[in-house]
């Protein structure tokens, strides 16, 4: 969706989602270009064209398992559609789900209705997938926006290990919340760390959507 590049694939297998492989070496080269020349598990929003149908979907960019054609691609990769599940969990993968919503033009509607806790999970997915668009949709803009994005870009890994939840009825009448979250992360230039981060989540009124306070987030990530 973001690069405008397109390539052809062949479905190899898969019943919970599609296991596919690039059709030719040229298709493999185009796919790798989408991932800036390096294979990655990062999810990406895509449109799958099948005949005259255009279907919102999401793919990863990591060769794994087996392949069956001479295309320079060592294995296959996964494409998930709405309702597709992972092999292990039997559930929709949240990162694929967000990318499918993004591909289908529904991500704004979805974010308009998420609670503060889900918003923090979405932030985590955005960081791990290096998805700038999703980050900008979940974090409120602030005067140090470029500095914040630079700090986030330095995060190679971000995992939520524990988050205490309030009942939904206690959230409905709030316009600002402080949510302590236990996290583990890896900074490219500083290494691995773990801490309790305090997210400030706010909205302008009871009928508006939630955003993560970017200014406070920057302080917590330093």
CSV table of C-alpha atoms in Angstrom, one decimal:
chain,number,residue,atom,x,y,z
A,1,UNK,CA,0.0,0.0,0.0
A,2,UNK,CA,2.8,2.5,0.9
A,3,UNK,CA,5.3,1.7,-1.9
A,4,UNK,CA,2.9,1.2,-4.8
A,5,UNK,CA,5.0,-1.8,-5.9
A,6,UNK,CA,3.3,-5.0,-7.1
A,7,UNK,CA,4.4,-8.5,-7.8
A,8,UNK,CA,2.9,-11.9,-8.6
A,9,UNK,CA,2.7,-14.9,-6.3
A,10,UNK,CA,1.5,-18.5,-6.4
A,11,UNK,CA,-0.4,-20.0,-3.6
A,12,UNK,CA,1.5,-23.0,-2.3
A,13,UNK,CA,-0.6,-24.3,0.6
A,14,UNK,CA,-2.3,-23.2,3.8
A,15,UNK,CA,-5.9,-23.5,5.1
A,16,UNK,CA,-5.8,-21.0,8.1
A,17,UNK,CA,-4.1,-18.4,5.9
A,18,UNK,CA,-2.4,-18.5,2.5
A,19,UNK,CA,1.2,-19.7,2.2
A,20,UNK,CA,2.5,-18.2,-1.0
A,21,UNK,CA,5.7,-17.8,-3.0
A,22,UNK,CA,6.9,-15.2,-5.5
A,23,UNK,CA,6.3,-16.5,-9.0
A,24,UNK,CA,9.6,-15.5,-10.6
A,25,UNK,CA,13.0,-14.2,-9.6
A,26,UNK,CA,11.9,-10.8,-10.7
A,27,UNK,CA,8.9,-11.0,-8.4
A,28,UNK,CA,11.2,-11.9,-5.5
A,29,UNK,CA,13.4,-8.9,-6.2
A,30,UNK,CA,10.4,-6.6,-6.1
A,31,UNK,CA,9.1,-8.1,-2.9
A,32,UNK,CA,12.6,-7.6,-1.3
A,33,UNK,CA,12.6,-4.0,-2.4
A,34,UNK,CA,9.4,-3.5,-0.4
A,35,UNK,CA,11.3,-4.5,2.7
A,36,UNK,CA,14.3,-2.3,1.9
A,37,UNK,CA,16.5,-5.2,0.7
A,38,UNK,CA,16.2,-7.2,3.9
A,39,UNK,CA,13.8,-10.0,4.7
A,40,UNK,CA,11.6,-9.3,7.7
A,41,UNK,CA,8.7,-10.6,9.8
A,42,UNK,CA,7.2,-7.1,9.7
A,43,UNK,CA,3.5,-7.1,8.6
A,44,UNK,CA,2.6,-4.9,5.7
A,45,UNK,CA,-0.8,-3.7,4.3
A,46,UNK,CA,-1.4,-5.0,0.8
A,47,UNK,CA,-4.1,-5.4,-1.8
A,48,UNK,CA,-4.4,-8.8,-3.4
A,49,UNK,CA,-5.8,-8.8,-6.9
A,50,UNK,CA,-7.5,-12.1,-7.9
A,51,UNK,CA,-9.2,-12.0,-11.2
A,52,UNK,CA,-11.3,-8.8,-11.0
A,53,UNK,CA,-11.4,-8.8,-7.1
A,54,UNK,CA,-9.3,-6.5,-5.0
A,55,UNK,CA,-9.0,-7.9,-1.4
A,56,UNK,CA,-7.5,-6.1,1.6
A,57,UNK,CA,-4.8,-8.3,3.2
A,58,UNK,CA,-1.5,-8.3,5.0
A,59,UNK,CA,1.8,-10.1,4.4
A,60,UNK,CA,5.0,-10.7,6.2
A,61,UNK,CA,8.4,-10.6,4.4
A,62,UNK,CA,10.3,-13.6,5.8
A,63,UNK,CA,11.0,-16.7,3.8
A,64,UNK,CA,10.3,-19.8,5.8
A,65,UNK,CA,9.4,-23.4,5.3
A,66,UNK,CA,9.5,-24.9,1.9
A,67,UNK,CA,9.2,-23.5,-1.6
A,68,UNK,CA,8.5,-25.4,-4.9
A,69,UNK,CA,9.6,-23.1,-7.7
A,70,UNK,CA,12.9,-21.7,-8.9
A,71,UNK,CA,12.4,-18.1,-8.0
A,72,UNK,CA,15.4,-17.2,-5.7
A,73,UNK,CA,13.1,-17.2,-2.7
A,74,UNK,CA,14.1,-19.8,-0.1
A,75,UNK,CA,10.7,-21.0,1.1
A,76,UNK,CA,7.3,-19.3,1.2
A,77,UNK,CA,5.7,-16.4,3.1
A,78,UNK,CA,2.2,-15.7,4.6
A,79,UNK,CA,-0.7,-13.7,3.5
A,80,UNK,CA,-3.6,-13.1,5.9
A,81,UNK,CA,-7.1,-12.0,5.0
A,82,UNK,CA,-9.9,-11.0,7.4
A,83,UNK,CA,-10.7,-14.1,9.4
A,84,UNK,CA,-7.4,-15.8,8.7
A,85,UNK,CA,-5.7,-17.3,11.8
A,86,UNK,CA,-2.2,-18.4,12.8
A,87,UNK,CA,-1.3,-22.1,12.9
A,88,UNK,CA,-0.5,-22.1,16.6
A,89,UNK,CA,-3.2,-20.0,18.2
A,90,UNK,CA,-6.1,-20.5,15.9
A,91,UNK,CA,-6.9,-16.8,16.3
A,92,UNK,CA,-6.4,-13.7,14.2
A,93,UNK,CA,-3.0,-12.2,14.7
A,94,UNK,CA,-3.5,-8.5,15.9
A,95,UNK,CA,-0.6,-7.2,13.8
A,96,UNK,CA,-2.1,-8.7,10.6
A,97,UNK,CA,-5.5,-7.5,11.6
A,98,UNK,CA,-4.4,-3.9,11.9
A,99,UNK,CA,-2.7,-4.1,8.5
A,100,UNK,CA,-5.8,-5.5,6.8
A,101,UNK,CA,-7.9,-2.7,8.3
A,102,UNK,CA,-5.3,-0.3,7.0
A,103,UNK,CA,-5.4,-1.8,3.5
A,104,UNK,CA,-9.2,-1.7,3.5
A,105,UNK,CA,-9.3,2.0,4.5
A,106,UNK,CA,-10.9,1.1,7.9
A,107,UNK,CA,-8.1,1.8,10.3
A,108,UNK,CA,-9.3,5.3,11.3
A,109,UNK,CA,-12.8,3.9,12.1
A,110,UNK,CA,-11.2,1.2,14.2
A,111,UNK,CA,-9.0,3.6,16.2
A,112,UNK,CA,-12.0,5.8,16.8
A,113,UNK,CA,-13.5,3.1,19.0
A,114,UNK,CA,-10.5,1.5,20.8
A,115,UNK,CA,-10.0,1.9,24.6
A,116,UNK,CA,-6.7,3.2,26.1
A,117,UNK,CA,-5.4,-0.3,26.7
A,118,UNK,CA,-5.9,-1.5,23.2
A,119,UNK,CA,-4.3,1.8,22.0
A,120,UNK,CA,-1.2,0.9,23.9
A,121,UNK,CA,-1.1,-2.6,22.3
A,122,UNK,CA,-1.5,-0.9,18.9
A,123,UNK,CA,1.5,1.3,19.7
A,124,UNK,CA,3.5,-1.8,20.5
A,125,UNK,CA,2.6,-3.4,17.2
A,126,UNK,CA,3.4,-0.1,15.3
A,127,UNK,CA,6.9,0.0,17.0
A,128,UNK,CA,7.7,-3.6,16.2
A,129,UNK,CA,6.5,-3.3,12.6
A,130,UNK,CA,8.3,0.1,12.1
A,131,UNK,CA,5.0,1.4,10.8
A,132,UNK,CA,5.2,5.2,10.8
A,133,UNK,CA,1.6,5.7,9.7
A,134,UNK,CA,0.2,3.6,12.5
A,135,UNK,CA,2.5,5.4,15.0
A,136,UNK,CA,1.2,8.8,13.8
A,137,UNK,CA,-2.4,7.6,14.2
A,138,UNK,CA,-1.9,6.4,17.8
A,139,UNK,CA,0.4,9.1,19.2
A,140,UNK,CA,-0.8,12.7,19.5
A,141,UNK,CA,1.5,15.2,17.7
A,142,UNK,CA,3.7,17.4,19.8
A,143,UNK,CA,6.4,20.0,19.4
A,144,UNK,CA,9.1,17.4,19.7
A,145,UNK,CA,7.5,15.0,17.1
A,146,UNK,CA,10.6,14.5,15.0
A,147,UNK,CA,12.7,13.7,18.2
A,148,UNK,CA,10.1,11.2,19.4
A,149,UNK,CA,10.0,9.4,16.0
A,150,UNK,CA,13.8,9.2,16.1
A,151,UNK,CA,13.8,7.6,19.6
A,152,UNK,CA,11.1,5.2,18.5
A,153,UNK,CA,13.0,4.3,15.3
A,154,UNK,CA,15.9,3.3,17.6
A,155,UNK,CA,13.7,0.6,19.2
A,156,UNK,CA,14.4,-2.8,17.6
A,157,UNK,CA,12.0,-4.6,19.9
A,158,UNK,CA,9.2,-3.6,22.3
A,159,UNK,CA,7.1,-6.0,24.3
A,160,UNK,CA,4.4,-5.5,26.9
A,161,UNK,CA,4.8,-8.0,29.7
A,162,UNK,CA,2.0,-6.8,32.0
A,163,UNK,CA,-0.7,-4.2,32.1
A,164,UNK,CA,-3.3,-3.7,34.8
A,165,UNK,CA,-6.8,-3.1,33.4
A,166,UNK,CA,-9.6,-1.1,34.9
A,167,UNK,CA,-13.3,-2.1,34.3
A,168,UNK,CA,-14.7,-0.5,31.1
A,169,UNK,CA,-17.3,1.5,33.1
A,170,UNK,CA,-14.4,3.3,35.0
A,171,UNK,CA,-13.0,4.5,31.6
A,172,UNK,CA,-16.1,5.8,30.0
A,173,UNK,CA,-16.2,9.0,32.1
A,174,UNK,CA,-12.5,9.8,31.8
A,175,UNK,CA,-10.7,12.2,29.4
A,176,UNK,CA,-7.2,11.5,30.7
A,177,UNK,CA,-5.7,8.3,32.1
A,178,UNK,CA,-2.3,7.3,33.4
A,179,UNK,CA,-1.6,3.6,32.6
A,180,UNK,CA,1.5,1.9,34.2
A,181,UNK,CA,2.8,-0.8,31.9
A,182,UNK,CA,5.6,-3.3,32.4
A,183,UNK,CA,7.7,-3.5,29.2
A,184,UNK,CA,10.8,-5.0,27.8
A,185,UNK,CA,12.6,-3.3,24.9
A,186,UNK,CA,15.8,-3.3,23.0
A,187,UNK,CA,17.5,0.0,21.8
A,188,UNK,CA,19.9,-0.4,19.0
A,189,UNK,CA,22.5,1.8,20.6
A,190,UNK,CA,21.9,1.0,24.3
A,191,UNK,CA,20.9,-2.7,24.4
A,192,UNK,CA,18.1,-4.5,26.3
A,193,UNK,CA,16.2,-3.0,29.1
A,194,UNK,CA,13.0,-3.4,31.2
A,195,UNK,CA,11.0,-0.9,33.2
A,196,UNK,CA,7.5,0.3,34.1
A,197,UNK,CA,6.5,2.9,31.6
A,198,UNK,CA,3.7,5.3,32.4
A,199,UNK,CA,1.5,6.1,29.4
A,200,UNK,CA,-0.6,9.2,29.5
A,201,UNK,CA,-3.7,8.6,27.4
A,202,UNK,CA,-6.0,11.5,26.7
A,203,UNK,CA,-8.9,12.7,24.5
A,204,UNK,CA,-10.5,16.1,24.0
A,205,UNK,CA,-14.0,15.1,25.1
A,206,UNK,CA,-16.0,12.0,26.1
A,207,UNK,CA,-17.1,11.6,22.4
A,208,UNK,CA,-13.6,11.9,20.9
A,209,UNK,CA,-11.0,9.2,20.4
A,210,UNK,CA,-8.1,8.4,22.6
A,211,UNK,CA,-4.4,9.4,21.8
A,212,UNK,CA,-1.2,8.6,23.6
A,213,UNK,CA,0.4,11.8,24.9
A,214,UNK,CA,3.6,12.1,22.7
A,215,UNK,CA,5.4,14.6,24.9
A,216,UNK,CA,5.2,12.4,28.0
A,217,UNK,CA,6.0,9.3,25.9
A,218,UNK,CA,9.2,10.9,24.8
A,219,UNK,CA,10.3,11.4,28.5
A,220,UNK,CA,9.4,7.7,29.3
A,221,UNK,CA,11.4,6.3,26.4
A,222,UNK,CA,14.6,8.1,27.3
